[in-house]
Coordinates of N, CA and C in Angstrom, one line a residue:
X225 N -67.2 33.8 30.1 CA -68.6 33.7 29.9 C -69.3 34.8 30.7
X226 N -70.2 35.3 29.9 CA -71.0 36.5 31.0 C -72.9 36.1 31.1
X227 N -73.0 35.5 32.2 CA -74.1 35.0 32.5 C -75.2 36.3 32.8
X228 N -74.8 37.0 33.0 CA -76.0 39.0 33.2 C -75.3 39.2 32.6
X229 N -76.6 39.9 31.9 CA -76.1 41.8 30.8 C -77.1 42.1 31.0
X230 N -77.1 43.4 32.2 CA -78.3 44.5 32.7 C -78.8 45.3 31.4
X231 N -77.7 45.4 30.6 CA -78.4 46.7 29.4 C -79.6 45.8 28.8
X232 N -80.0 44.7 28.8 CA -81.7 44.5 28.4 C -82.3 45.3 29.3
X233 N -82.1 45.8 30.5 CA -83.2 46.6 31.3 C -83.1 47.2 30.0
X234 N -84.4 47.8 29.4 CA -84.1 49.3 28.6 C -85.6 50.4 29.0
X235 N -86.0 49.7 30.0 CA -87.2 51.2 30.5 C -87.3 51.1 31.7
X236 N -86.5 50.3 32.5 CA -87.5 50.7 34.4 C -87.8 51.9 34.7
X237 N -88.9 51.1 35.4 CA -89.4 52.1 36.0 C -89.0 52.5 37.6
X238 N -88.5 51.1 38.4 CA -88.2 50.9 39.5 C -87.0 49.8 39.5
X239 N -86.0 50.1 40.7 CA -84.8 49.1 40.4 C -84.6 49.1 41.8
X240 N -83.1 48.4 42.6 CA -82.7 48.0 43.6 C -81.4 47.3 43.0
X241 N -80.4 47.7 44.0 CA -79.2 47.3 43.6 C -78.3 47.5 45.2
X242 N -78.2 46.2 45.6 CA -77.0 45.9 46.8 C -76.2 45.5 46.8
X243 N -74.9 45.3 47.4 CA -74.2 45.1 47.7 C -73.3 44.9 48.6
X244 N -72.5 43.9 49.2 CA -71.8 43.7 50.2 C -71.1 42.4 50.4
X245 N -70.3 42.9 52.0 CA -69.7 41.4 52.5 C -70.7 41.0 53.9
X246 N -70.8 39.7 54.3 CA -71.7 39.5 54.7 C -70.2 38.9 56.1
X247 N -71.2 38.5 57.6 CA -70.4 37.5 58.1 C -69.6 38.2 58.8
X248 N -68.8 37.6 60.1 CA -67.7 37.8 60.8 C -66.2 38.1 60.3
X249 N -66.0 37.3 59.4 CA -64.9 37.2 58.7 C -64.6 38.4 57.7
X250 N -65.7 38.7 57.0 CA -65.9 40.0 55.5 C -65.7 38.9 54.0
X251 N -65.6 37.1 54.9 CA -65.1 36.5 53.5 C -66.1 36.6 52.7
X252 N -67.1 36.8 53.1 CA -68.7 35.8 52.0 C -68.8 37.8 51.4
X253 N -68.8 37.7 50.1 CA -69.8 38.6 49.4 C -71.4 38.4 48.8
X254 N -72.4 39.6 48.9 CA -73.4 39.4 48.2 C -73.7 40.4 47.2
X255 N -74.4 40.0 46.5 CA -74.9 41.0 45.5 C -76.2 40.7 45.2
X256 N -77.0 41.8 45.0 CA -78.5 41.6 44.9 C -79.0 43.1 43.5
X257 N -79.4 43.0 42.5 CA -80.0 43.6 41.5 C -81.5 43.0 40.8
X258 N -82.4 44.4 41.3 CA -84.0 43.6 40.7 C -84.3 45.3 39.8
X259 N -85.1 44.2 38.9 CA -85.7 45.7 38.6 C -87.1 45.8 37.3
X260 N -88.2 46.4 37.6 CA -89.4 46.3 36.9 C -89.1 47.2 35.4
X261 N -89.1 46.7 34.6 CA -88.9 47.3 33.1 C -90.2 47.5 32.6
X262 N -90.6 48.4 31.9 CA -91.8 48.2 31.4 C -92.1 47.9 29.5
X263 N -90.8 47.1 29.4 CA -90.2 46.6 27.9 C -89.9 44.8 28.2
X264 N -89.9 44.6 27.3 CA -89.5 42.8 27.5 C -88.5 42.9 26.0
X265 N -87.3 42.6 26.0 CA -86.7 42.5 24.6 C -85.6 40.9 25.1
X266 N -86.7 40.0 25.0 CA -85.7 38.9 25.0 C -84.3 38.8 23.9
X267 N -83.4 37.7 24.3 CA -82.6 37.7 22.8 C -82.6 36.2 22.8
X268 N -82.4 36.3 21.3 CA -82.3 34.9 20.5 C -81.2 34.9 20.0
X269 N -81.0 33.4 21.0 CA -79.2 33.2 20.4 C -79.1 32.5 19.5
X270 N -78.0 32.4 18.5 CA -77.9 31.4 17.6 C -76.2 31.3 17.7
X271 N -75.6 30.6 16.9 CA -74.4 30.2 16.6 C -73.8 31.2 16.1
X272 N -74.2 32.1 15.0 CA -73.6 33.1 14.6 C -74.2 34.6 15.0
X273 N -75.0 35.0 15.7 CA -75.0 36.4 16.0 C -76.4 36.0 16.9
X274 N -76.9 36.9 17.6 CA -78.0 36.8 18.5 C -79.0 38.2 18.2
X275 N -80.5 37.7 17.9 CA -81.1 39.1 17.8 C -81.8 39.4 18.9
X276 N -82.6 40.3 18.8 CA -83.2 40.9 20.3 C -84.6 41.1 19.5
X277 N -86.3 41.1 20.4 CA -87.2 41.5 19.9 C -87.4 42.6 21.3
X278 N -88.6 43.1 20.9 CA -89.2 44.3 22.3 C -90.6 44.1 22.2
X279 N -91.1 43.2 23.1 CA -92.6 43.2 23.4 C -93.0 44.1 24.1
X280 N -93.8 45.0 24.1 CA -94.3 46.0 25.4 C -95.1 45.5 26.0
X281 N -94.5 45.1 27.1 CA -95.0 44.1 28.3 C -94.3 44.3 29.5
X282 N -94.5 44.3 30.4 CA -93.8 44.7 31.7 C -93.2 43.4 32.2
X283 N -92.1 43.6 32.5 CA -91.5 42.1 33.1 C -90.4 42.8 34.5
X284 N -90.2 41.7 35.3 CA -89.0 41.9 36.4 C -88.2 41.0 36.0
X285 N -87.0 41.7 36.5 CA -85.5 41.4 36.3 C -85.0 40.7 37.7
X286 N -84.1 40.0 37.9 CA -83.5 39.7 39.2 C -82.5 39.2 38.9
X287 N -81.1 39.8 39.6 CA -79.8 38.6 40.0 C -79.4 38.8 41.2
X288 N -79.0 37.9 41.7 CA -78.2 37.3 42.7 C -77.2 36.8 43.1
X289 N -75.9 36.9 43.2 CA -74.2 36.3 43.6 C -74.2 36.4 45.2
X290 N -74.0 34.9 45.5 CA -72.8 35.0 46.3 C -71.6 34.4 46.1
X291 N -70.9 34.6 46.8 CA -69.2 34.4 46.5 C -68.6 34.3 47.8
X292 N -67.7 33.4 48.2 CA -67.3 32.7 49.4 C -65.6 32.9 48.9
X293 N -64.9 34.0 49.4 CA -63.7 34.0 49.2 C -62.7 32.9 50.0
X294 N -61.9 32.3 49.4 CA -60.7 31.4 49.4 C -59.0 31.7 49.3
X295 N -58.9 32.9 50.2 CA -58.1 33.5 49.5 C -57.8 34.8 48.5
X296 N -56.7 35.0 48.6 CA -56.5 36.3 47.8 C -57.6 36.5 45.9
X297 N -57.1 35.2 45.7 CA -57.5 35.1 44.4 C -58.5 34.0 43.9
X298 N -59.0 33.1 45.0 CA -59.8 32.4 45.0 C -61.2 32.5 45.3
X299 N -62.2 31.9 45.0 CA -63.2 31.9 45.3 C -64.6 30.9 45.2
X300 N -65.7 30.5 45.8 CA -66.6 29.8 45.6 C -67.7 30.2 45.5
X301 N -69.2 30.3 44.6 CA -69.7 31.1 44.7 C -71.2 30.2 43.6
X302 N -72.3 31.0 43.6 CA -73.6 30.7 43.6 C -74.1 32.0 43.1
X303 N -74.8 31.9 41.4 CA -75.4 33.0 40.8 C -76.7 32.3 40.3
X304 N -77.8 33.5 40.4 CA -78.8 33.7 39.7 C -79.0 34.7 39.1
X305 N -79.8 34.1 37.6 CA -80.2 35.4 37.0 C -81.5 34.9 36.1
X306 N -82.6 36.2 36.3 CA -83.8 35.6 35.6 C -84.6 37.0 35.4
X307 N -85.7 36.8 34.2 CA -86.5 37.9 33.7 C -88.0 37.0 33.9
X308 N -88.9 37.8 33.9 CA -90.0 37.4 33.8 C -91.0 38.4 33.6
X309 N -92.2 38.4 32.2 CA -92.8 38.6 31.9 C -94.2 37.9 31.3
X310 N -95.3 38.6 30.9 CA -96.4 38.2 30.4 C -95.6 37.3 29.3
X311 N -95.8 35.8 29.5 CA -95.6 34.8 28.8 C -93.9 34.5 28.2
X312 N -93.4 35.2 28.9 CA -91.9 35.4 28.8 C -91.0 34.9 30.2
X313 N -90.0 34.2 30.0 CA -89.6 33.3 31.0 C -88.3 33.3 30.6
X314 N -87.2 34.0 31.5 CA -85.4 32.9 31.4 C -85.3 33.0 32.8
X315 N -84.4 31.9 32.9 CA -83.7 32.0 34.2 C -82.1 31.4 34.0
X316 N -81.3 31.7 34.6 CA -80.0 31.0 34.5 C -78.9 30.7 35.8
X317 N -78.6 30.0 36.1 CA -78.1 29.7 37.6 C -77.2 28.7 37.3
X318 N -76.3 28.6 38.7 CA -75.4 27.6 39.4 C -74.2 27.8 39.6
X319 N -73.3 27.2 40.1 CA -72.3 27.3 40.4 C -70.8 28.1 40.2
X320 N -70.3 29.1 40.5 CA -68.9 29.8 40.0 C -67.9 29.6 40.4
X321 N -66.6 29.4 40.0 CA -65.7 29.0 41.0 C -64.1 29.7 40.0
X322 N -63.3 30.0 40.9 CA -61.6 30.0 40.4 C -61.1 29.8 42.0
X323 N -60.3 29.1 41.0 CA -59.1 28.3 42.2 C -57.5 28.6 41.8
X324 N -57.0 29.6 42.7 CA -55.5 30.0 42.0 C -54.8 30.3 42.8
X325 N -53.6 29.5 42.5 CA -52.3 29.1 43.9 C -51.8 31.0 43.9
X326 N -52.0 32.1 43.1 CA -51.5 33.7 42.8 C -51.8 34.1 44.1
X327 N -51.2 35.2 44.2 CA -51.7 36.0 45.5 C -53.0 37.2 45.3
X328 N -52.7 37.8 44.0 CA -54.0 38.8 43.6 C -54.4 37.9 42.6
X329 N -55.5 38.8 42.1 CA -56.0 37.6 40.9 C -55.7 38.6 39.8
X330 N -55.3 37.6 38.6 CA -54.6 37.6 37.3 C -53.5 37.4 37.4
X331 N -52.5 37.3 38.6 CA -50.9 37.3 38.5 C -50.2 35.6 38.5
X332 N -51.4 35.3 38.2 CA -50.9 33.4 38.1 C -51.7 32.7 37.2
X333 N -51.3 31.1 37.5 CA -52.6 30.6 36.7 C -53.9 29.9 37.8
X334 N -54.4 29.6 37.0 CA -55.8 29.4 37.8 C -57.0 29.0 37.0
X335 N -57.7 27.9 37.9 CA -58.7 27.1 37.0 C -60.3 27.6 37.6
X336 N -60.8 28.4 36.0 CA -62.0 28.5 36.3 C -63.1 27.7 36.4
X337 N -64.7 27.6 36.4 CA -65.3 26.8 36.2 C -66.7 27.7 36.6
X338 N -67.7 27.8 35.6 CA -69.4 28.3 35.3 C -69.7 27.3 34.7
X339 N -70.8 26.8 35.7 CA -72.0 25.5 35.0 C -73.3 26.0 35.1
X340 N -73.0 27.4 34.3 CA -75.0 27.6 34.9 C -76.1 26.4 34.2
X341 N -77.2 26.5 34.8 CA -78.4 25.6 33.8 C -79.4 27.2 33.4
X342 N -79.9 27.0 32.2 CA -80.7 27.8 31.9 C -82.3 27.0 31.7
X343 N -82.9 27.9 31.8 CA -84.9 27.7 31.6 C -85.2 29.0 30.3
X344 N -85.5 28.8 29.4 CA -86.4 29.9 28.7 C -87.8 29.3 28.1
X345 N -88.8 30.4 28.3 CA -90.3 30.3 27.6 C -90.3 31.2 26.9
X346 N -90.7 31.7 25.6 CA -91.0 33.2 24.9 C -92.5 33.0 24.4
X347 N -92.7 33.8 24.4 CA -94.5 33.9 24.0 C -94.7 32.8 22.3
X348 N -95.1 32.2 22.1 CA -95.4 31.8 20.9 C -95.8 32.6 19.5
X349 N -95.8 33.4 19.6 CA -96.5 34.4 18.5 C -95.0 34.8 18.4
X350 N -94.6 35.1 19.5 CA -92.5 36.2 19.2 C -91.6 34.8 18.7
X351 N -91.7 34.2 19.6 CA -90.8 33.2 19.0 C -91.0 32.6 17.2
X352 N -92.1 32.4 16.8 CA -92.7 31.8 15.7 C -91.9 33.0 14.6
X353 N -92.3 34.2 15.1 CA -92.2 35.3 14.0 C -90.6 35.3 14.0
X354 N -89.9 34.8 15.3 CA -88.5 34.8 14.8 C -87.7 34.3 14.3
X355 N -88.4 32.6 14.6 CA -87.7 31.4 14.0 C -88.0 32.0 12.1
X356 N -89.5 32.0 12.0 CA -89.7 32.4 10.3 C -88.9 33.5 9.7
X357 N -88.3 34.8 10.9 CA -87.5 35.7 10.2 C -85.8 35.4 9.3
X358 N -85.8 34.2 10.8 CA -83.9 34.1 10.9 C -83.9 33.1 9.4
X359 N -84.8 32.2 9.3 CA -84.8 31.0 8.0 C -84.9 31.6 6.5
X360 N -85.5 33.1 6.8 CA -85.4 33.9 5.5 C -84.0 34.6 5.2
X361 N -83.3 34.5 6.2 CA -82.1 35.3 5.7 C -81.1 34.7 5.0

């Protein structure tokens, strides 16, 4: 499951992108990505294919990981990810986790687990014109 896909950035103007291990140990990673777009192209998902609109409206971007290594191939970890614009709203978060007896990761088996919760608002005028598009097809 891929909870971020940066390519909706599609105009910043301004961005920030960190990275690291945090801590005595080097176990804890962070990751930090923000960035002001001056485009809003939410997507609408459905069952069979997902479309995208482009409001010209300025919105910020933000995600957040950490990740608490457990081992070679293990790990525990905490994501955010959210956009916000003029009347435009997602956010998606919670918990990440793989647990695997391997020594690198992929050379064994191993049980994953993503429970994000998501929040969306879309402007009512975008949303309306998309629900009426998708029902004509």
């Amino acid at each position: 499951m891929q909870a971020v896909f940066t390519r909706t950035v599609a105009d910043p103007d301004a961005g920030l992108k960190l990275t690291g291990k945090v801590g005595a140990s080097a176990n804890n990673a962070i990751g930090v990505f923000a960035a002001r777009d001056r485009l809003t192209n939410p997507i609408f998902p459905s069952n069979q294919r997902s479309d995208a609109a482009f409001l010209d409206r300025d919105s910020w971007t933000a995600v957040g990981r950490f990740r608490r290594d457990l081992g070679a191939a293990s790990y525990l970890g905490l994501l955010y990810a959210g956009r916000a614009g003029a009347g435009y709203l997602n956010q998606t978060g919670g918990p990440t986790s793989t647990i695997s007896s391997a020594r690198r990761p992929g050379s064994g088996p191993s049980i994953w687990r993503r429970s994000p919760s998501t929040r969306t608002r879309w402007p009512r005028r975008t949303s309306s014109h998309w629900v009426d598009s998708s029902v004509a097809r």
